[in-house]
mmCIF file of C-alpha atoms in Angstrom:
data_model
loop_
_atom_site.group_PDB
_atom_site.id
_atom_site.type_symbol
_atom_site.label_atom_id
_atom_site.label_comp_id
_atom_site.label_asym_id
_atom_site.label_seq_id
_atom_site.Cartn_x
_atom_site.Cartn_y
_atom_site.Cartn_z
ATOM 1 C CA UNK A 1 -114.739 -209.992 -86.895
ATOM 2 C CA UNK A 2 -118.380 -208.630 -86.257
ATOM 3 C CA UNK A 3 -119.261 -205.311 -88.441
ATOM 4 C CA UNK A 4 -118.498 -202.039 -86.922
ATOM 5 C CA UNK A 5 -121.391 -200.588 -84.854
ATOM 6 C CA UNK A 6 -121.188 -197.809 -82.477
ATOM 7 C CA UNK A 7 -122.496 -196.688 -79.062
ATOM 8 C CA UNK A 8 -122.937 -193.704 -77.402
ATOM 9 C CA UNK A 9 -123.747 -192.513 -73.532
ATOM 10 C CA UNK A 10 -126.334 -191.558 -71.791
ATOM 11 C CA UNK A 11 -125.991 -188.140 -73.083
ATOM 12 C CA UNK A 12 -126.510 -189.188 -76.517
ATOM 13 C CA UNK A 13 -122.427 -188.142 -77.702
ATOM 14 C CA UNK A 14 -120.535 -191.262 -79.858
ATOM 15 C CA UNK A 15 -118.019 -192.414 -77.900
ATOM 16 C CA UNK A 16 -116.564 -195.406 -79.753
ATOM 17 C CA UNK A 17 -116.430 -197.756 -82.586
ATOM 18 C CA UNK A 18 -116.215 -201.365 -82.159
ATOM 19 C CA UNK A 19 -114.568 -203.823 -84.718
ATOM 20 C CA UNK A 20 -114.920 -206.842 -82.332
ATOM 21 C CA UNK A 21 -117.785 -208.363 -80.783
ATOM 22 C CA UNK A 22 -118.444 -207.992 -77.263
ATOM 23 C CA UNK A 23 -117.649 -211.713 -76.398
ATOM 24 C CA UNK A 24 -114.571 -211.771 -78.522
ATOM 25 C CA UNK A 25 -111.312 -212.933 -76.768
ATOM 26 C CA UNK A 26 -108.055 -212.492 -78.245
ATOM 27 C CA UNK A 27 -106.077 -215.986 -79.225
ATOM 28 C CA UNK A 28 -102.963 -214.637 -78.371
ATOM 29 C CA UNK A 29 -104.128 -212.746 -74.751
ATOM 30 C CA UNK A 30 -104.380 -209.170 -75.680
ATOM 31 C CA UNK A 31 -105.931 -207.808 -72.937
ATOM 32 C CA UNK A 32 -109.275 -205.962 -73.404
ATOM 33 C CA UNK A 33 -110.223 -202.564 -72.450
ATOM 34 C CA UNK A 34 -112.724 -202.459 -70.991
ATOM 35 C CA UNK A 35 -115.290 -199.044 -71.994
ATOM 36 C CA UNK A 36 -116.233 -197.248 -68.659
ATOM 37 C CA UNK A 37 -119.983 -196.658 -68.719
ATOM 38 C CA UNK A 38 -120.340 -195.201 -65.398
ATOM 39 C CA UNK A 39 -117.092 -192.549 -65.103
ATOM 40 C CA UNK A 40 -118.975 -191.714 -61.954
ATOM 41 C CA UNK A 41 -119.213 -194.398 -60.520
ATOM 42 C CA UNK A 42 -115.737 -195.735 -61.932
ATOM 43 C CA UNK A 43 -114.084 -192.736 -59.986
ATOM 44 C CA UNK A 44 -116.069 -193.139 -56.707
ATOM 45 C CA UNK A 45 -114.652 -196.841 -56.073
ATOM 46 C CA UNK A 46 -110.890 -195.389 -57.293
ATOM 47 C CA UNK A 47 -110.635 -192.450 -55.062
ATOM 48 C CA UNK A 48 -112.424 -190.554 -52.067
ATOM 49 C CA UNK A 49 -111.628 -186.823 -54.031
ATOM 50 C CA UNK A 50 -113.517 -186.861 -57.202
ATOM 51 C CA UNK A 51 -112.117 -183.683 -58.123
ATOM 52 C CA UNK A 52 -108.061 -185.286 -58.062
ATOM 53 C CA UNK A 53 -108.081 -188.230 -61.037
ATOM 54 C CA UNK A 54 -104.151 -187.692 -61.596
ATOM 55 C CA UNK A 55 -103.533 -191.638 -60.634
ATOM 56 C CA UNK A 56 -106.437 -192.302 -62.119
ATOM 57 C CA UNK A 57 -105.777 -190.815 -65.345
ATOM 58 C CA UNK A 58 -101.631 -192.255 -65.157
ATOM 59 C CA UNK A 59 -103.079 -195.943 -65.002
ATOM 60 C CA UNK A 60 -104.666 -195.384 -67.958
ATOM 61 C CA UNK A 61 -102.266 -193.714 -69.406
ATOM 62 C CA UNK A 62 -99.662 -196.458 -68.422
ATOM 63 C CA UNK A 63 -101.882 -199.112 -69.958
ATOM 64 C CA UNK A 64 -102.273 -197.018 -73.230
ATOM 65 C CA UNK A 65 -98.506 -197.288 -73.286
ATOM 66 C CA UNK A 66 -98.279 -200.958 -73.483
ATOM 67 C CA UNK A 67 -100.190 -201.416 -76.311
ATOM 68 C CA UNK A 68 -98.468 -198.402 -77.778
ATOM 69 C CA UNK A 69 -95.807 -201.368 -77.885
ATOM 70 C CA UNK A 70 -97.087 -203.839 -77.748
ATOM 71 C CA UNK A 71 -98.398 -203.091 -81.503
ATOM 72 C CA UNK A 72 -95.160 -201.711 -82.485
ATOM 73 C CA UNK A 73 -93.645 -205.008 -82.237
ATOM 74 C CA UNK A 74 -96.358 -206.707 -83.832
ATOM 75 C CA UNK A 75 -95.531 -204.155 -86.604
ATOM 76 C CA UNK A 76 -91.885 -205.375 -86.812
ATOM 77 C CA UNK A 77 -92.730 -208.717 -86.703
ATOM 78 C CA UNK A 78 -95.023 -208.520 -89.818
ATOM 79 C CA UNK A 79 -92.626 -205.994 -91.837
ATOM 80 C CA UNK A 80 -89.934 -208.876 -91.420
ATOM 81 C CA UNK A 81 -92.898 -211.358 -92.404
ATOM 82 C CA UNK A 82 -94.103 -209.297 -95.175
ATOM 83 C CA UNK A 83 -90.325 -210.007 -96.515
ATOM 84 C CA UNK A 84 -89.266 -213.102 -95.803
ATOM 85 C CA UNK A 85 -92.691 -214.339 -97.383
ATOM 86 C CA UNK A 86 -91.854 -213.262 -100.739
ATOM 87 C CA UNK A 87 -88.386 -215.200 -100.393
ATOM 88 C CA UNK A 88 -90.665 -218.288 -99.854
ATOM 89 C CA UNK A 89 -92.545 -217.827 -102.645
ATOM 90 C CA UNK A 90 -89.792 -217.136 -105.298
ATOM 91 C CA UNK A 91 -87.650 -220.432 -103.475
ATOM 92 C CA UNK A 92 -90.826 -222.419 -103.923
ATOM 93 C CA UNK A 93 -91.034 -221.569 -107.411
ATOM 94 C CA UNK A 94 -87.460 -221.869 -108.205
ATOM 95 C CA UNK A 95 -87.555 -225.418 -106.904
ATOM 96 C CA UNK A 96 -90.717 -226.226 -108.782
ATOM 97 C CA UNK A 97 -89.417 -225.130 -112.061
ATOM 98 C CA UNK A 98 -85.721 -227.590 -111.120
ATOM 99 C CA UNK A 99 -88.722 -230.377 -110.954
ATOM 100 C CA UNK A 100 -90.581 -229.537 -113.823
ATOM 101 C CA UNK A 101 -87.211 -229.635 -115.922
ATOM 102 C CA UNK A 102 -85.753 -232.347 -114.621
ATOM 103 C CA UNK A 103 -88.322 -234.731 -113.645
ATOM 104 C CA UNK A 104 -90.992 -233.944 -115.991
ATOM 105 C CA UNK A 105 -94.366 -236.247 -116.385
ATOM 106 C CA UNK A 106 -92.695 -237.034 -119.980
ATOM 107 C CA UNK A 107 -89.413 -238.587 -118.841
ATOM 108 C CA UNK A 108 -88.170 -238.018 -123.019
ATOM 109 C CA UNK A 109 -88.799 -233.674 -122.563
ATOM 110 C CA UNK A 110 -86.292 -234.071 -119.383
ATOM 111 C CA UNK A 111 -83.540 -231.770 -119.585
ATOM 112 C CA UNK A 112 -79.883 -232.513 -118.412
ATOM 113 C CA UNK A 113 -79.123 -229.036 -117.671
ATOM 114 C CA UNK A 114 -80.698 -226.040 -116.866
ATOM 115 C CA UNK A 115 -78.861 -222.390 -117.377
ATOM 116 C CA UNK A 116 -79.702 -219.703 -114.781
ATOM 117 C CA UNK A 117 -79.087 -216.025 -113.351
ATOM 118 C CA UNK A 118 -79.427 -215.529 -110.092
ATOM 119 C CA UNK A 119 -78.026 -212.739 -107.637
ATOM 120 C CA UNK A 120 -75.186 -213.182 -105.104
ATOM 121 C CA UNK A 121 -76.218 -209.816 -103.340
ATOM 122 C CA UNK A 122 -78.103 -206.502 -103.840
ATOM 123 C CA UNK A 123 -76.134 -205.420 -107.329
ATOM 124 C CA UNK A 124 -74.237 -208.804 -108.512
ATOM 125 C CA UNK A 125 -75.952 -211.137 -110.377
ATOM 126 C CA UNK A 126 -74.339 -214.499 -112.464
ATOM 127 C CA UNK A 127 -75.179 -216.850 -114.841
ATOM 128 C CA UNK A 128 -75.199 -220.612 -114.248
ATOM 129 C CA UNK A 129 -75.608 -223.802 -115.840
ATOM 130 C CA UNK A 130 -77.353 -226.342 -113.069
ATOM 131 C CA UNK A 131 -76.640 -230.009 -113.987
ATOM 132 C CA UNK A 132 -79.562 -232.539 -113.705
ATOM 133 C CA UNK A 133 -80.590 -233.130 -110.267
ATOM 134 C CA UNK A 134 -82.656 -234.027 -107.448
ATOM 135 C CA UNK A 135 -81.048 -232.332 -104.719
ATOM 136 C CA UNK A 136 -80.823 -228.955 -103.264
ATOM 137 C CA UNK A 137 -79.705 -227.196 -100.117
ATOM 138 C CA UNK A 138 -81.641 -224.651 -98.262
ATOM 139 C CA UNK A 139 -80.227 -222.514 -95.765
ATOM 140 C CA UNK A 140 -82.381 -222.937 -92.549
ATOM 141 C CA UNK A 141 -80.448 -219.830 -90.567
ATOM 142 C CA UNK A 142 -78.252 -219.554 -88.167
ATOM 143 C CA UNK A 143 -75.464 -220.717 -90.464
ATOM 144 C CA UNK A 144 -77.457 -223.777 -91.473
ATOM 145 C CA UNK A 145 -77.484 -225.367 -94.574
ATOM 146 C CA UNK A 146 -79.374 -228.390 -94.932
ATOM 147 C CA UNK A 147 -79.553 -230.721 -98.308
ATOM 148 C CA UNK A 148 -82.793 -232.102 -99.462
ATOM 149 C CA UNK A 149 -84.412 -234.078 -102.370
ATOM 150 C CA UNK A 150 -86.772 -231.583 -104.354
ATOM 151 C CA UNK A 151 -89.517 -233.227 -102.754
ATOM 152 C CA UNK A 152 -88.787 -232.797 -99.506
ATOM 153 C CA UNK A 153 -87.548 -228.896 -100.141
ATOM 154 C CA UNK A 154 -90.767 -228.387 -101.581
ATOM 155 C CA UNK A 155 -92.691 -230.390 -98.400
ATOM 156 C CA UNK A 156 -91.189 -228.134 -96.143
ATOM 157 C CA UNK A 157 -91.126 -224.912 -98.029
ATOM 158 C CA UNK A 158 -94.667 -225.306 -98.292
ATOM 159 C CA UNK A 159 -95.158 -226.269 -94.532
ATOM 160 C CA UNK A 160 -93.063 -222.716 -93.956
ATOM 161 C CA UNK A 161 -95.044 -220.617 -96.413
ATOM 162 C CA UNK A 162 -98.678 -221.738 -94.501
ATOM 163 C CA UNK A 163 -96.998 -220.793 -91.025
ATOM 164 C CA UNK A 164 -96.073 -217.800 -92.506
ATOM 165 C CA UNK A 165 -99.218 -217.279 -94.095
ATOM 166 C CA UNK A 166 -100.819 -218.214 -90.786
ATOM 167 C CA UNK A 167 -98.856 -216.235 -88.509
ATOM 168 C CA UNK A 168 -99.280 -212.943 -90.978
ATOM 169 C CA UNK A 169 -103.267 -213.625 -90.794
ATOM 170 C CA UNK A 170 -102.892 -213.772 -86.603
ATOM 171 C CA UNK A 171 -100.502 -210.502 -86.682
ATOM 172 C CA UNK A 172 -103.345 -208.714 -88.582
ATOM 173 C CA UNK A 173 -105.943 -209.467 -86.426
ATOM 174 C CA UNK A 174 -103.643 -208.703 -82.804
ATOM 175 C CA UNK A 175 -103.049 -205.331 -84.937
ATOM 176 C CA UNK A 176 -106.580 -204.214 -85.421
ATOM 177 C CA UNK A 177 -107.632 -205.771 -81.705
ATOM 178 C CA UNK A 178 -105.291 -203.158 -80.298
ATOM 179 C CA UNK A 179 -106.035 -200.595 -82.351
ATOM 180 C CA UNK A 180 -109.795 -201.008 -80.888
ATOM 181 C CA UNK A 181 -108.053 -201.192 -77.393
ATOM 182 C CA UNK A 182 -106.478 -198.009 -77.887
ATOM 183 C CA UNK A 183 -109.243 -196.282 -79.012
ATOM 184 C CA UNK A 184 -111.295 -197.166 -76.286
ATOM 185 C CA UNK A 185 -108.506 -196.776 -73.702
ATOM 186 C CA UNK A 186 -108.087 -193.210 -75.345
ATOM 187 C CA UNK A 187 -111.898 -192.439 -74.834
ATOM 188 C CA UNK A 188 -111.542 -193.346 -71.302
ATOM 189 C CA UNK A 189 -109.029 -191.093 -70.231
ATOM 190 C CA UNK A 190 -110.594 -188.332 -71.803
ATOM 191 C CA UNK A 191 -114.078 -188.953 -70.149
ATOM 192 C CA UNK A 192 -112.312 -189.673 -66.885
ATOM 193 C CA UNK A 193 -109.969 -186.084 -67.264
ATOM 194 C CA UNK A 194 -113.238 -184.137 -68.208
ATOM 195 C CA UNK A 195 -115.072 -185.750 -64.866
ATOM 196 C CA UNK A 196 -112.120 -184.324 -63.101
ATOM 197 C CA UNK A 197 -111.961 -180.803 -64.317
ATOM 198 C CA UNK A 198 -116.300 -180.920 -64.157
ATOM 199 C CA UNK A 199 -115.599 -181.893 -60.280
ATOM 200 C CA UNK A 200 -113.532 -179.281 -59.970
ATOM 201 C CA UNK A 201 -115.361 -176.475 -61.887
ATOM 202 C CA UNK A 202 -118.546 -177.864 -59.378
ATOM 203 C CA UNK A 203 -116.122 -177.336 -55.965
ATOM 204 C CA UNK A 204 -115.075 -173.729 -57.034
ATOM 205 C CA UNK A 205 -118.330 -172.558 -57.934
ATOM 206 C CA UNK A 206 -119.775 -174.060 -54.464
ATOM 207 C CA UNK A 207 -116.896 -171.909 -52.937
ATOM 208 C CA UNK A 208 -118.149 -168.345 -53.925
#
C-alpha cells in the first residue's frame, strides 16, 4: 500500500485521499472507482440536459450501495475470523502442551497422565485426568469429528491458523480498498449534484 497523498482540481479544492496507488488492482476484483476529473465533460457524454443529472447521480448512488455491502460482509466475515482464530491458537497450544508431557525430548520426565479443566459451555467447566496418549480428535464442523496423532493435529492446525492468518490479512486490505472506493465514489456524486444545480442556477439566470 503506497503512502497517502492527495489531489485536488483545477480549482485548487482537495477532493480526495488515496491509500492505493494508481496502478493497484485488487486480488480479489473489487472494482475501482474511478475519480471524475472532467464532471463536464463526464456529464456531456451521459446526457444531452446538463442541468437534469438525476440518473446520473442514481448510478452512482447505486454503485455506492454495493460496496456499502459489499464491505459489510467483509466485516462479518472477519468478526467470525477474528474468533475462530483465537480457538486455533488456544487448540494449538493445548495440543502442544499433550506433546510436551507426553512425548518429551527426555523420554524419563514423560508423564502418564495429565489433569485438566476445561469448559463444556459458556458457565460449566470440569476437571479431568487425560491418560498418556498420542491421539486426539478435532471436530472439523458440520458434525465432524476426526481422530489424529498429535502430529498430524498439530500439521493441520497449523496449516488452518496460516489460512486464517492469510485470509484475515486479504479481508483487511478488501476493507480499506473499499473504503477508498467509497470515498471517491462519494466525492463524485457530490461534484456531479453541484454541476447540476450550477447548470441550473446558469439556465434561470439566462431566463430573466
Amino acid at each position: 500500500m503506497s503512502s497517502s497523498s492527495s489531489s485536488s482540481s483545477s480549482s485548487g479544492s482537495q477532493y480526495i485521499i488515496q491509500d492505493f496507488p494508481n496502478d493497484y488492482v485488487n486480488p480479489r476484483r473489487i472494482p475501482k472507482a474511478d475519480f471524475i476529473e472532467d464532471v463536464e465533460a463526464f456529464v456531456t457524454k451521459k446526457t444531452t440536459d446538463p442541468t437534469d443529472v438525476t440518473s446520473i447521480v442514481r448510478d452512482h448512488q447505486q454503485k455506492l450501495q454495493n460496496y456499502m455491502y459489499f464491505e459489510m460482509r467483509l466485516n462479518e466475515s472477519k468478526e467470525q475470523l477474528k474468533v475462530k482464530l483465537p480457538e486455533i491458537k488456544k487448540t494449538i497450544e493445548a495440543l502442544k502442551f499433550l506433546q510436551q508431557s507426553f512425548n518429551p525430548e527426555d523420554e524419563t520426565e514423560a508423564l502418564k497422565e495429565v489433569d485438566s479443566h476445561f469448559k463444556l459451555d459458556e458457565t460449566v467447566f470440569v476437571d479431568a485426568t487425560i491418560p498418556k496418549t498420542d491421539k486426539v480428535a478435532l471436530w472439523l464442523g458440520c458434525n465432524v469429528m476426526v481422530e489424529y496423532t498429535l502430529d498430524e493435529a498439530l500439521q493441520l492446525l497449523e496449516k488452518n491458523k496460516q489460512i486464517a492468518d492469510q485470509r484475515l490479512e486479504e479481508l483487511n486490505e478488501d476493507i480499506a480498498y473499499l473504503k477508498d472506493q467509497k470515498t471517491t465514489t462519494e466525492v463524485n456524486i457530490s461534484r456531479i449534484h453541484n454541476y447540476g444545480v450550477k447548470k441550473r442556477n446558469e439556465k434561470k439566470n439566462e431566463n430573466k
